[in-house]
C-alpha positions as semicolon CSV with decimal commas, in nm:
position;residue;x (nm);y (nm);z (nm)
1;M;4,237;-5,562;6,115
2;S;4,349;-5,227;6,063
3;D;4,115;-4,940;6,035
4;N;4,203;-4,881;5,683
5;G;4,032;-5,222;5,594
6;A;3,753;-5,128;5,822
7;Q;3,667;-4,825;5,643
8;G;3,641;-4,954;5,274
9;P;3,526;-4,719;5,015
10;G;3,205;-4,906;5,007
11;Y;3,001;-4,781;5,293
12;R;3,226;-4,469;5,331
13;A;3,069;-4,374;5,009
14;Y;2,745;-4,444;5,170
15;A;2,753;-4,242;5,493
16;S;2,723;-3,865;5,507
17;E;2,962;-3,622;5,632
18;D;2,866;-3,620;5,977
19;V;3,000;-3,485;6,305
20;V;3,081;-3,789;6,513
21;T;3,142;-3,802;6,888
22;G;3,385;-4,005;7,083
23;E;3,084;-4,262;7,132
24;G;2,989;-4,279;6,794
25;V;2,703;-4,090;6,771
26;A;2,644;-3,906;6,481
27;I;2,549;-3,516;6,498
28;E;2,403;-3,334;6,163
29;L;2,537;-3,007;6,240
30;P;2,266;-2,768;6,023
31;V;2,525;-2,632;5,758
32;A;2,494;-2,255;5,636
33;S;2,355;-2,180;5,279
34;T;2,571;-2,040;5,015
35;M;2,305;-1,757;4,998
36;V;2,318;-1,707;5,416
37;R;2,691;-1,711;5,389
38;A;2,683;-1,465;5,121
39;V;2,472;-1,204;5,310
40;S;2,714;-1,283;5,621
41;G;3,009;-1,199;5,417
42;L;2,862;-0,882;5,255
43;I;2,829;-0,744;5,586
44;D;3,165;-0,803;5,684
45;L;3,265;-0,661;5,372
46;V;3,094;-0,327;5,400
47;V;3,272;-0,303;5,759
48;A;3,604;-0,372;5,602
49;V;3,546;-0,111;5,343
50;V;3,453;0,165;5,601
51;L;3,757;0,050;5,811
52;L;3,989;0,053;5,490
53;V;3,853;0,415;5,399
54;A;3,893;0,525;5,773
55;V;4,271;0,361;5,746
56;V;4,357;0,499;5,460
57;W;4,263;0,865;5,548
58;G;4,389;0,829;5,912
59;V;4,744;0,703;5,742
60;G;4,704;1,011;5,498
61;V;4,657;1,256;5,776
62;L;4,966;1,113;6,013
63;V;5,230;1,068;5,722
64;A;5,136;1,405;5,529
65;E;5,494;1,548;5,605
66;T;5,673;1,228;5,522
67;S;5,769;1,054;5,207
68;D;5,519;0,893;4,960
69;A;5,715;0,566;5,032
70;V;5,654;0,602;5,409
71;A;5,284;0,637;5,340
72;T;5,238;0,390;5,091
73;A;5,405;0,127;5,310
74;M;5,164;0,221;5,645
75;Q;4,862;0,213;5,407
76;L;4,994;-0,145;5,318
77;V;5,024;-0,209;5,666
78;G;4,694;-0,103;5,735
79;V;4,531;-0,304;5,487
80;V;4,710;-0,630;5,604
81;V;4,571;-0,537;5,966
82;V;4,174;-0,489;5,831
83;T;4,186;-0,772;5,568
84;V;4,352;-1,030;5,748
85;G;4,438;-0,965;6,092
86;L;4,126;-0,790;6,231
87;P;3,929;-1,094;6,077
88;A;4,119;-1,354;6,206
89;T;4,181;-1,198;6,572
90;V;3,761;-1,161;6,620
91;E;3,699;-1,517;6,472
92;T;3,976;-1,636;6,731
93;L;3,815;-1,437;6,998
94;T;3,448;-1,503;6,934
95;R;3,530;-1,878;6,838
96;G;3,421;-1,832;6,481
97;R;3,194;-1,517;6,483
98;T;3,234;-1,204;6,287
99;L;2,980;-0,916;6,280
100;G;2,813;-1,050;5,968
101;K;2,775;-1,426;6,118
102;L;2,664;-1,298;6,443
103;V;2,380;-1,112;6,252
104;M;2,316;-1,401;6,036
105;G;2,326;-1,666;6,315
106;L;2,648;-1,818;6,201
107;R;2,958;-1,998;6,360
108;V;3,235;-2,108;6,190
109;V;3,340;-2,483;6,322
110;R;3,620;-2,746;6,259
111;D;3,539;-3,057;6,040
112;D;3,454;-3,251;6,345
113;G;3,220;-2,993;6,510
114;G;3,482;-2,822;6,757
115;P;3,569;-2,469;6,802
116;I;3,848;-2,332;6,608
117;T;4,155;-2,205;6,705
118;S;4,384;-1,923;6,591
119;R;4,551;-2,150;6,377
120;H;4,203;-2,183;6,171
121;A;4,135;-1,830;6,170
122;I;4,464;-1,742;6,012
123;T;4,441;-1,970;5,758
124;R;4,121;-1,874;5,663
125;A;4,174;-1,503;5,669
126;L;4,507;-1,533;5,449
127;V;4,339;-1,737;5,203
128;G;4,015;-1,543;5,257
129;F;4,195;-1,241;5,137
130;V;4,286;-1,367;4,787
131;E;3,981;-1,518;4,676
132;I;3,718;-1,240;4,810
133;Y;3,940;-0,938;4,801
134;V;4,199;-1,003;4,483
135;L;3,955;-1,229;4,309
136;S;3,637;-1,049;4,388
137;G;3,487;-1,337;4,570
138;I;3,436;-1,563;4,245
139;P;3,639;-1,853;4,344
140;S;3,446;-1,823;4,686
141;L;3,089;-1,827;4,552
142;V;3,199;-2,153;4,291
143;T;3,346;-2,348;4,529
144;S;3,085;-2,246;4,838
145;V;2,795;-2,389;4,572
146;V;2,951;-2,709;4,455
147;N;3,060;-2,823;4,788
148;P;2,822;-3,037;5,028
149;R;2,885;-2,853;5,323
150;C;2,916;-2,491;5,141
151;K;3,297;-2,432;5,215
152;R;3,470;-2,154;5,048
153;L;3,853;-2,229;4,981
154;G;3,937;-2,077;5,309
155;D;3,735;-2,336;5,485
156;L;3,889;-2,613;5,286
157;A;4,240;-2,500;5,352
158;A;4,161;-2,462;5,708
159;G;3,965;-2,773;5,754
160;T;3,619;-2,573;5,861
161;Y;3,302;-2,495;5,763
162;V;2,995;-2,250;5,860
163;V;2,716;-2,367;6,054
164;T;2,400;-2,198;6,151
165;Q;2,256;-2,141;6,526
166;R;1,908;-2,083;6,391
167;S;1,845;-2,463;6,312
168;R;1,823;-2,708;6,595
169;M;2,099;-3,028;6,546
170;R;1,980;-3,343;6,483
171;L;2,110;-3,655;6,620
172;T;2,070;-3,931;6,405
173;A;1,837;-4,214;6,596
174;P;1,984;-4,469;6,754
175;P;1,880;-4,863;6,662
176;Q;1,708;-5,038;6,941
177;M;1,803;-5,354;7,077
178;P;1,630;-5,688;6,895
179;A;1,482;-5,862;7,181
180;P;1,591;-6,231;7,030
181;L;1,958;-6,092;7,025
182;A;1,984;-5,914;7,335
183;A;2,144;-6,244;7,550
184;W;2,374;-6,303;7,312
185;A;2,487;-5,920;7,262
186;H;2,493;-5,880;7,656
187;T;2,767;-6,163;7,683
188;A;2,993;-6,113;7,368
189;D;3,267;-5,961;7,351
190;V;3,196;-5,602;7,132
191;A;3,485;-5,377;7,058
192;A;3,459;-5,035;6,991
193;L;3,403;-5,006;6,616
194;P;3,578;-4,729;6,420
195;S;3,350;-4,430;6,437
196;G;3,339;-4,428;6,013
197;L;3,177;-4,778;6,047
198;T;2,953;-4,694;6,314
199;V;2,824;-4,377;6,140
200;A;2,808;-4,610;5,815
201;V;2,569;-4,890;6,010
202;R;2,376;-4,635;6,170
203;Q;2,263;-4,419;5,845
204;F;2,211;-4,763;5,679
205;L;1,995;-4,905;5,925
206;S;1,790;-4,554;5,935
207;R;1,746;-4,582;5,561
208;A;1,723;-4,912;5,495
209;G;1,324;-4,885;5,388
210;A;1,439;-4,648;5,143
211;L;1,674;-4,842;4,963
212;S;1,634;-5,086;4,646
213;P;1,692;-5,454;4,716
214;A;1,979;-5,414;4,483
215;S;2,127;-5,185;4,706
216;R;2,026;-5,268;5,019
217;E;2,133;-5,643;5,073
218;P;2,483;-5,609;4,930
219;L;2,546;-5,300;5,164
220;G;2,396;-5,476;5,454
221;A;2,613;-5,756;5,392
222;E;2,949;-5,590;5,376
223;L;2,855;-5,365;5,659
224;L;2,789;-5,688;5,862
225;V;3,151;-5,876;5,727
226;E;3,317;-5,534;5,869
227;V;3,137;-5,532;6,197
228;L;3,166;-5,905;6,287
229;R;3,552;-5,844;6,280
230;Y;3,513;-5,674;6,605
231;V;3,275;-5,927;6,778
232;A;3,282;-6,221;6,900
233;P;3,144;-6,494;6,918
234;A;2,955;-6,470;6,605
235;P;2,545;-6,424;6,658
236;P;2,354;-6,740;6,648
237;P;2,236;-6,845;6,310
238;G;1,887;-6,800;6,154
239;Y;1,898;-6,415;6,222
240;H;1,896;-6,132;5,962
241;G;2,187;-5,923;5,931
242;E;2,044;-5,592;5,975
243;Y;1,919;-5,761;6,288
244;V;2,245;-5,835;6,404
245;L;2,404;-5,491;6,308
246;A;2,122;-5,332;6,529
247;A;2,242;-5,570;6,846
248;V;2,594;-5,470;6,777
249;I;2,545;-5,115;6,783
250;A;2,287;-5,094;7,040
251;E;2,514;-5,277;7,287
252;R;2,800;-5,099;7,229
253;R;2,595;-4,757;7,268
254;R;2,483;-4,886;7,630
255;R;2,809;-5,020;7,712
256;D;2,951;-4,648;7,612
257;A;2,654;-4,490;7,806
258;D;2,735;-4,706;8,115
259;R;3,090;-4,630;8,077
260;L;3,076;-4,275;8,072
261;A;2,820;-4,283;8,383
262;R;3,071;-4,446;8,586
263;E;3,344;-4,200;8,498
264;Q;3,108;-3,945;8,580
265;A;2,993;-4,096;8,929
266;L;3,365;-4,154;9,010
267;R;3,433;-3,769;8,904
268;D;3,170;-3,633;9,093
269;R;3,297;-3,840;9,428
270;V;3,671;-3,748;9,387
271;V;3,649;-3,400;9,257
272;G;3,301;-3,285;9,373
273;A;3,077;-3,080;9,221
274;D;3,192;-2,782;9,007
275;P;3,150;-2,434;9,202
276;L;3,090;-2,233;8,890
277;R;2,725;-2,411;8,769
C-alpha cells in the first residue's frame, strides 16, 4: 500500500503536529507563545530602529557632498541591509536566534525540528520585511494567534516555527508490549510503518482512556486496519485491537533500537572514539 493510502484523513486529523524522529518517536517541542514572540520581536525591532537611525545619519554624513539621488540610493541599501540582510545573517550564523530570541530563550527551527539554514532565514526575513515593517506587524500578530504553532507569515513561507528553550521537551510515552502477544510479535514480519501512522497510533493509545466509545472504537479499528497492512502473519484471534496496536508499535521500537545499537557498535569498532568528545 502506498503512503498516501496509509495516511488517510481519519487518523491524520487525530494526530497532532509532533516532530517525528527517524524511529517514529514523537517529540513535542515546546512552541513559543504569541506573547513571548511579541516581546522577542519588539526587542529586535528596537535594535533595528536604532541601527536604521545610525545608518541614515551615517549615510547622510558620508554623501553630504553628493546628489540627493545617490544619498537616497545609499539609504535604501542601508535599510535593506538592516531589515533583511542582518536578521537573515544572524539567524543563519546562530542557527535560529536573534538578540530578542536570545533574551527570551527562543530559537527558530524547521517544521521537522531541525536547525534552519540560510534559505529559511532569508525567506523569513524577506516576508518579515513586508508583514512587520510595511504592514506594521498586523498580519504577523493575526497569523500567530490563529496558527497552532504560533507561526507568522514568514514561518509559513519558510517552513519553520519558534520554540522556547526554557521548557523541557516531552517524549510521548511509548506503548509497552502486551505479554500474551510478545511471542507472536517477536516472530512476525513487522515492516517499518509510515511516521504519521506511528504517531497516530502512539497518541491514540496514550489518550484512548479519555475518548468516548463512539470515537475510540472506530478510530482504533481504522488504525488497526492500516497497521496490519505492514504485518504478517495476522495476530492470533481473540485479542482486542488496542493490544495488537501496542504489540506492533512496541516490537517495531525494539527492532529499531536494536538496529541503532548494532550500527553504533559497528561505527565504534571501525571508526573508534571521537577525539573531540
